[in-house]
Tab-separated table of C-alpha atoms in Angstrom:
chain	number	residue	atom	x	y	z
A	1	MET	CA	-21.934	-10.289	30.806
A	2	ALA	CA	-21.286	-7.258	28.607
A	3	ASP	CA	-22.519	-7.262	25.006
A	4	PRO	CA	-19.340	-7.771	22.877
A	5	LEU	CA	-18.115	-5.383	20.434
A	6	ASP	CA	-18.457	-5.818	16.676
A	7	LEU	CA	-15.326	-6.889	14.927
A	8	THR	CA	-16.410	-4.963	11.606
A	9	HIS	CA	-16.519	-1.684	13.541
A	10	LEU	CA	-13.060	-2.433	14.982
A	11	ARG	CA	-11.545	-3.094	11.518
A	12	THR	CA	-13.171	0.018	10.455
A	13	LEU	CA	-11.230	1.867	13.338
A	14	VAL	CA	-8.051	0.461	12.595
A	15	ALA	CA	-8.496	1.191	8.714
A	16	ILE	CA	-8.936	4.787	9.638
A	17	ALA	CA	-5.810	4.718	11.547
A	18	ASP	CA	-3.965	2.914	9.035
A	19	THR	CA	-5.218	5.002	5.996
A	20	GLY	CA	-5.094	8.451	7.590
A	21	GLY	CA	-8.778	9.234	7.285
A	22	PHE	CA	-12.364	8.219	7.080
A	23	ARG	CA	-12.363	8.799	3.085
A	24	ARG	CA	-9.154	6.688	2.435
A	25	ALA	CA	-10.658	4.134	5.040
A	26	ALA	CA	-13.790	3.617	3.048
A	27	ASP	CA	-12.095	3.259	-0.293
A	28	ALA	CA	-9.706	0.723	1.346
A	29	LEU	CA	-12.600	-1.182	2.921
A	30	HIS	CA	-14.866	-1.103	-0.080
A	31	LEU	CA	-17.355	1.119	1.877
A	32	SER	CA	-19.321	4.350	1.594
A	33	GLN	CA	-18.157	7.109	3.785
A	34	PRO	CA	-21.131	7.484	5.644
A	35	THR	CA	-21.099	3.693	6.946
A	36	ILE	CA	-17.477	4.313	8.309
A	37	SER	CA	-18.916	7.198	9.963
A	38	GLN	CA	-21.909	5.058	11.416
A	39	HIS	CA	-19.556	2.500	12.557
A	40	ILE	CA	-17.409	4.887	14.682
A	41	ARG	CA	-20.751	6.508	15.786
A	42	LEU	CA	-21.881	2.910	17.275
A	43	LEU	CA	-18.549	2.084	18.960
A	44	GLU	CA	-18.567	5.466	20.602
A	45	ARG	CA	-22.348	4.751	21.666
A	46	ARG	CA	-21.242	1.576	22.569
A	47	LEU	CA	-18.398	2.385	24.673
A	48	LYS	CA	-19.991	5.466	26.105
A	49	ARG	CA	-16.989	7.807	24.979
A	50	SER	CA	-15.764	9.826	22.249
A	51	LEU	CA	-12.897	8.245	19.668
A	52	VAL	CA	-12.561	10.693	16.993
A	53	GLU	CA	-12.783	14.437	17.023
A	54	LYS	CA	-12.911	17.297	14.539
A	55	ASP	CA	-9.461	19.210	13.986
A	56	GLY	CA	-9.939	21.670	11.588
A	57	ARG	CA	-11.078	20.325	8.316
A	58	SER	CA	-9.886	16.886	9.360
A	59	SER	CA	-10.228	14.564	12.317
A	60	ARG	CA	-8.106	13.151	14.618
A	61	PHE	CA	-8.361	10.161	17.419
A	62	THR	CA	-8.968	11.176	21.001
A	63	ALA	CA	-6.799	9.495	23.851
A	64	ASP	CA	-9.418	6.960	24.221
A	65	GLY	CA	-9.544	6.385	20.586
A	66	GLU	CA	-5.613	5.927	20.276
A	67	ARG	CA	-6.019	3.245	23.020
A	68	LEU	CA	-8.776	1.360	21.496
A	69	VAL	CA	-6.687	1.129	18.257
A	70	VAL	CA	-3.768	-0.496	19.866
A	71	GLU	CA	-6.466	-2.882	21.503
A	72	ALA	CA	-8.207	-3.608	18.355
A	73	ARG	CA	-5.231	-4.583	16.398
A	74	LYS	CA	-4.527	-7.275	19.087
A	75	LEU	CA	-7.862	-8.712	19.181
A	76	LEU	CA	-7.983	-8.964	15.248
A	77	THR	CA	-4.793	-10.493	15.001
A	78	ALA	CA	-5.892	-13.038	17.309
A	79	HIS	CA	-9.137	-13.447	15.672
A	80	ASP	CA	-7.509	-13.855	12.253
A	81	GLU	CA	-4.902	-16.445	13.404
A	82	MET	CA	-7.346	-18.540	14.866
A	83	LEU	CA	-9.406	-18.434	11.988
A	84	ALA	CA	-6.288	-19.473	9.777
A	85	ARG	CA	-5.713	-22.492	12.187
A	86	PHE	CA	-9.539	-23.876	11.780
A	87	LEU	CA	-10.582	-22.849	8.408
A	88	PRO	CA	-9.587	-25.215	5.690
A	89	SER	CA	-7.074	-23.827	3.007
A	90	ASP	CA	-9.342	-23.332	-0.416
A	91	LEU	CA	-6.797	-24.512	-3.217
A	92	ARG	CA	-9.673	-24.013	-5.552
A	93	ARG	CA	-8.643	-20.208	-5.695
A	94	ILE	CA	-5.706	-18.266	-5.165
A	95	THR	CA	-6.022	-14.442	-4.922
A	96	VAL	CA	-2.888	-12.357	-6.017
A	97	GLY	CA	-2.234	-8.873	-4.996
A	98	SER	CA	0.186	-6.616	-6.600
A	99	THR	CA	0.881	-2.758	-6.904
A	100	GLU	CA	1.078	-1.058	-10.132
A	101	HIS	CA	4.711	-0.695	-10.064
A	102	ALA	CA	5.589	-4.183	-9.341
A	103	ALA	CA	2.795	-5.434	-11.551
A	104	ASP	CA	4.841	-4.177	-14.587
A	105	GLY	CA	6.234	-7.277	-16.244
A	106	LEU	CA	6.054	-9.210	-13.084
A	107	LEU	CA	2.145	-10.737	-13.462
A	108	PRO	CA	2.581	-12.495	-16.693
A	109	GLU	CA	5.605	-14.636	-15.432
A	110	LEU	CA	3.630	-14.968	-11.733
A	111	LEU	CA	0.493	-16.283	-13.495
A	112	GLY	CA	2.507	-18.745	-15.722
A	113	MET	CA	4.127	-20.108	-12.968
A	114	LEU	CA	0.905	-20.664	-10.712
A	115	ARG	CA	-0.889	-21.860	-13.815
A	116	ALA	CA	1.575	-24.357	-14.277
A	117	ALA	CA	2.001	-25.570	-10.719
A	118	TYR	CA	-1.773	-25.612	-10.016
A	119	PRO	CA	-3.667	-25.960	-13.246
A	120	ASP	CA	-7.077	-26.688	-11.684
A	121	VAL	CA	-6.940	-23.466	-9.504
A	122	TYR	CA	-8.859	-20.446	-10.378
A	123	LEU	CA	-6.663	-17.273	-10.150
A	124	HIS	CA	-7.770	-13.734	-9.457
A	125	PHE	CA	-5.862	-10.647	-9.361
A	126	ARG	CA	-6.093	-7.343	-7.470
A	127	ILE	CA	-4.039	-4.217	-8.184
A	128	ASP	CA	-4.040	-1.546	-5.728
A	129	ARG	CA	-1.735	0.114	-3.071
A	130	SER	CA	0.745	-1.515	-0.813
A	131	THR	CA	-0.872	-0.389	2.423
A	132	THR	CA	-4.052	-1.726	1.231
A	133	LEU	CA	-2.757	-4.675	-0.093
A	134	THR	CA	-0.790	-5.654	2.797
A	135	GLU	CA	-3.919	-5.193	5.400
A	136	SER	CA	-6.284	-7.367	2.786
A	137	VAL	CA	-3.513	-10.132	3.173
A	138	GLY	CA	-3.654	-9.635	6.921
A	139	LYS	CA	-7.461	-10.309	7.014
A	140	GLY	CA	-7.121	-13.290	4.864
A	141	ALA	CA	-8.871	-11.343	1.931
A	142	LEU	CA	-5.836	-11.982	-0.180
A	143	ASP	CA	-3.503	-15.222	-0.506
A	144	LEU	CA	-0.376	-13.336	-1.432
A	145	ALA	CA	0.570	-9.694	-2.435
A	146	VAL	CA	3.640	-8.231	-4.145
A	147	VAL	CA	4.233	-4.711	-2.356
A	148	LEU	CA	6.668	-1.932	-2.026
A	149	GLY	CA	8.745	-1.281	1.137
A	150	GLY	CA	9.330	1.758	2.853
A	151	ASN	CA	5.614	2.133	4.331
A	152	GLY	CA	6.802	1.371	8.146
A	153	ASP	CA	8.065	-1.795	9.680
A	154	PRO	CA	9.055	-4.149	6.873
A	155	VAL	CA	6.550	-6.927	6.165
A	156	GLY	CA	6.794	-10.643	4.360
A	157	VAL	CA	10.236	-11.107	2.736
A	158	GLU	CA	12.277	-9.127	0.143
A	159	VAL	CA	12.214	-10.485	-3.557
A	160	GLY	CA	13.685	-7.701	-5.466
A	161	GLU	CA	14.005	-3.850	-5.682
A	162	LEU	CA	13.029	-1.108	-8.243
A	163	GLY	CA	15.192	1.939	-8.947
A	164	LEU	CA	14.031	5.249	-7.818
A	165	ARG	CA	13.801	8.243	-10.403
A	166	TRP	CA	13.266	11.831	-10.341
A	167	VAL	CA	10.643	12.452	-13.541
A	168	ALA	CA	8.803	15.661	-14.764
A	169	GLY	CA	6.846	16.688	-17.639
A	170	PRO	CA	8.521	18.131	-20.993
A	171	GLY	CA	9.781	21.353	-20.494
A	172	TRP	CA	9.733	21.028	-16.887
A	173	LEU	CA	12.789	22.887	-15.368
A	174	LEU	CA	14.399	22.170	-12.028
A	175	PRO	CA	14.091	25.370	-9.834
A	176	ARG	CA	16.937	27.013	-8.154
A	177	GLN	CA	17.419	26.257	-4.506
A	178	PRO	CA	16.521	27.494	-1.986
A	179	GLY	CA	13.139	28.012	-3.126
A	180	PRO	CA	9.601	26.535	-3.869
A	181	ILE	CA	9.199	23.473	-5.801
A	182	SER	CA	6.023	21.386	-6.920
A	183	LEU	CA	5.807	17.902	-6.260
A	184	VAL	CA	3.251	15.606	-7.631
A	185	ALA	CA	2.697	12.152	-5.646
A	186	PHE	CA	0.442	9.448	-4.378
A	187	GLU	CA	-1.909	10.272	-1.603
A	188	GLU	CA	-1.068	9.393	2.157
A	189	PRO	CA	-0.111	7.058	3.291
A	190	CYS	CA	2.927	6.701	1.199
A	191	GLY	CA	6.438	6.081	1.524
A	192	LEU	CA	7.720	7.246	-1.612
A	193	ARG	CA	6.148	10.594	-0.880
A	194	ARG	CA	7.725	11.127	2.394
A	195	ARG	CA	11.118	10.289	0.875
A	196	ALA	CA	10.813	12.733	-1.861
A	197	VAL	CA	9.753	15.529	0.761
A	198	HIS	CA	12.192	14.778	3.017
A	199	LYS	CA	15.081	14.985	0.205
A	200	LEU	CA	13.848	17.807	-1.372
A	201	THR	CA	13.366	19.808	2.016
A	202	GLU	CA	16.938	18.696	2.832
A	203	LEU	CA	18.219	20.220	-0.160
A	204	GLY	CA	16.724	23.737	0.462
A	205	TYR	CA	13.586	23.462	-1.149
A	206	GLU	CA	9.932	24.617	0.107
A	207	VAL	CA	7.917	21.653	-1.163
A	208	SER	CA	4.398	22.013	-2.152
A	209	VAL	CA	2.436	18.923	-3.173
A	210	THR	CA	0.585	20.411	-6.159
A	211	ALA	CA	-0.919	17.240	-7.251
A	212	GLU	CA	-2.017	13.807	-5.541
A	213	SER	CA	-3.600	10.790	-6.829
A	214	GLY	CA	-4.510	7.104	-5.483
A	215	ASN	CA	-2.964	5.598	-8.352
A	216	LEU	CA	-0.205	5.598	-10.686
A	217	ASP	CA	-1.927	6.679	-13.750
A	218	GLY	CA	-3.111	9.895	-11.838
A	219	VAL	CA	0.480	10.452	-10.589
A	220	LEU	CA	2.103	10.271	-14.122
A	221	ALA	CA	-0.742	12.195	-16.021
A	222	ALA	CA	0.016	15.224	-13.500
A	223	ALA	CA	3.678	14.955	-13.976
A	224	LYS	CA	2.950	14.770	-17.910
A	225	ALA	CA	0.915	17.933	-17.611
A	226	GLY	CA	3.596	19.916	-15.997
A	227	LEU	CA	2.363	19.945	-12.344
A	228	GLY	CA	5.481	19.250	-10.766
A	229	ILE	CA	8.232	16.731	-10.184
A	230	ALA	CA	7.585	13.066	-9.120
A	231	LEU	CA	9.847	10.359	-7.243
A	232	LEU	CA	8.740	6.839	-8.836
A	233	PRO	CA	10.159	3.407	-9.164
A	234	PHE	CA	10.652	1.787	-12.745
A	235	HIS	CA	11.709	-1.476	-14.362
A	236	SER	CA	13.962	0.180	-17.046
A	237	ALA	CA	13.082	3.137	-18.978
A	238	VAL	CA	10.421	5.901	-17.740
A	239	PRO	CA	7.104	5.940	-19.899
A	240	SER	CA	6.766	8.270	-22.919
A	241	GLY	CA	5.644	11.796	-22.073
A	242	ILE	CA	7.980	12.384	-19.062
A	243	GLY	CA	11.629	12.386	-18.693
A	244	GLU	CA	14.165	12.093	-15.941
A	245	VAL	CA	15.092	15.167	-14.108
A	246	MET	CA	18.866	15.668	-13.702
A	247	GLY	CA	20.410	17.823	-11.014
A	248	LEU	CA	19.073	15.868	-8.189
A	249	PRO	CA	20.681	13.330	-5.954
A	250	ALA	CA	20.067	9.665	-7.174
A	251	MET	CA	17.396	8.094	-4.548
A	252	GLY	CA	18.454	4.551	-5.019
A	253	SER	CA	15.764	1.909	-4.811
A	254	VAL	CA	12.922	0.772	-3.154
A	255	ASP	CA	12.438	-3.042	-1.832
A	256	VAL	CA	9.755	-5.235	-3.270
A	257	ARG	CA	8.159	-7.627	-0.890
A	258	LEU	CA	6.020	-10.743	-0.776
A	259	VAL	CA	3.547	-10.934	1.960
A	260	THR	CA	1.416	-13.916	2.308
A	261	ARG	CA	-1.716	-14.766	4.467
A	262	ARG	CA	-0.995	-17.125	7.576
A	263	GLY	CA	-2.045	-20.533	6.644
A	264	LEU	CA	-1.176	-20.530	3.096
A	265	GLY	CA	0.556	-23.576	1.932
A	266	ALA	CA	4.192	-23.345	2.055
A	267	ASP	CA	4.525	-24.580	-1.425
A	268	ILE	CA	2.643	-22.005	-2.955
A	269	GLU	CA	4.811	-19.408	-1.066
A	270	THR	CA	7.809	-20.793	-1.814
A	271	SER	CA	7.147	-21.119	-5.533
A	272	ALA	CA	5.881	-17.458	-5.624
A	273	ALA	CA	9.075	-16.164	-4.026
A	274	GLU	CA	11.328	-17.995	-5.812
A	275	ALA	CA	9.498	-17.081	-9.307
A	276	ILE	CA	9.488	-13.140	-8.462
A	277	THR	CA	12.696	-13.086	-7.210
A	278	ALA	CA	14.029	-14.666	-10.768
A	279	HIS	CA	11.927	-12.124	-12.231
A	280	TYR	CA	13.789	-8.995	-10.743
A	281	ARG	CA	17.281	-10.648	-11.060
A	282	SER	CA	16.308	-10.990	-14.796
A	283	VAL	CA	15.301	-7.484	-14.953
A	284	ALA	CA	18.680	-6.468	-13.052
A	285	GLY	CA	20.673	-8.446	-15.206
A	286	ARG	CA	19.061	-6.705	-18.387
A	287	ARG	CA	19.589	-3.556	-16.815
A	288	LEU	CA	23.479	-4.251	-16.396
A	289	ARG	CA	23.633	-5.416	-19.723
A	290	GLY	CA	22.045	-2.002	-21.217
A	291	VAL	CA	19.030	-3.677	-22.391
A	292	ALA	CA	15.637	-2.076	-22.023
C-alpha cells in the first residue's frame, strides 16, 4: 500500500489556490513562506510530478497541480466532516471571527448576546479578511464568522448588508473619462476590488492599482494620503480624513453573511444570526431616519 499524503501539505496547496499565491497562503495559514514552499516540494517529491511552476515573477499551477487541488478539496471536506461528526463540541470556548467592516459596532452586541446566553463560556475573537475567515470556519478553527459576500459562491446565510461608497482623500479630484484613474484596494482575492475595477473600466477609465493592503487601516491610509480612490462598505458616515467622491455611479451594497462550522450547536447559530440581523436592521433604520 502506498504511503498516504500529508493532509497539512494538501491544505497548503488549497490555501495557495484560494489566496492566489505563496505569500498570501503563508499569511492565511500563519506559516513562513519557506515552510509553504517546502510543503509543495514534499508533495511534488511524493507524487513525482511538478505541481507549481514559475510564471515570470509569480507562479502558477501545472495541469497536475490544478487536478490535485480539486481532489484535495474533496478529501479535506470529507476529513473535516468526519471530525465534526465524531469530535465532541467544546462549549467551554466559542471562537468568533469578523471582517473589519462588519466588526464596526457589531461585535459589542454579539459579545453581549453570547455572554448572556452562555455565561460560563470563554469567548475568543479574531479580525481577518473574509476569505481567510471562511476557510478557518471550514477547517473548524473558528466556530462562526461574519464575512462579506462577493468573493465567489455565496457561503452561510445573509444577515445584513453594508452600503458601498466611493471615497478618497481631501482634494482628490475625479479625472475626466476616458483616461487613467488610480485605485487603492485590498490585496487579492477581494470581491470589492474586482467590483471597483470592473465598474471604472466600464466607465472608460484605465485603472491602475497604486496602493494595496491586507487590512482596512492600510487602505484608508492610502486613500487619505491621496494615492487614489477606494470602494469601501460603511455603516453610516465615512471616517474623518476622507470624503465621499461624487460623480460616479452608486454601487449599491454588499451582503454580510454568517458562516458557521459543521457541528456547531443549532442554538448558538440561531442566536448569533438573530442578533446580527437585528443589529443591521437597527443600523438601516437609523440611516433611514437620518441618524448617524
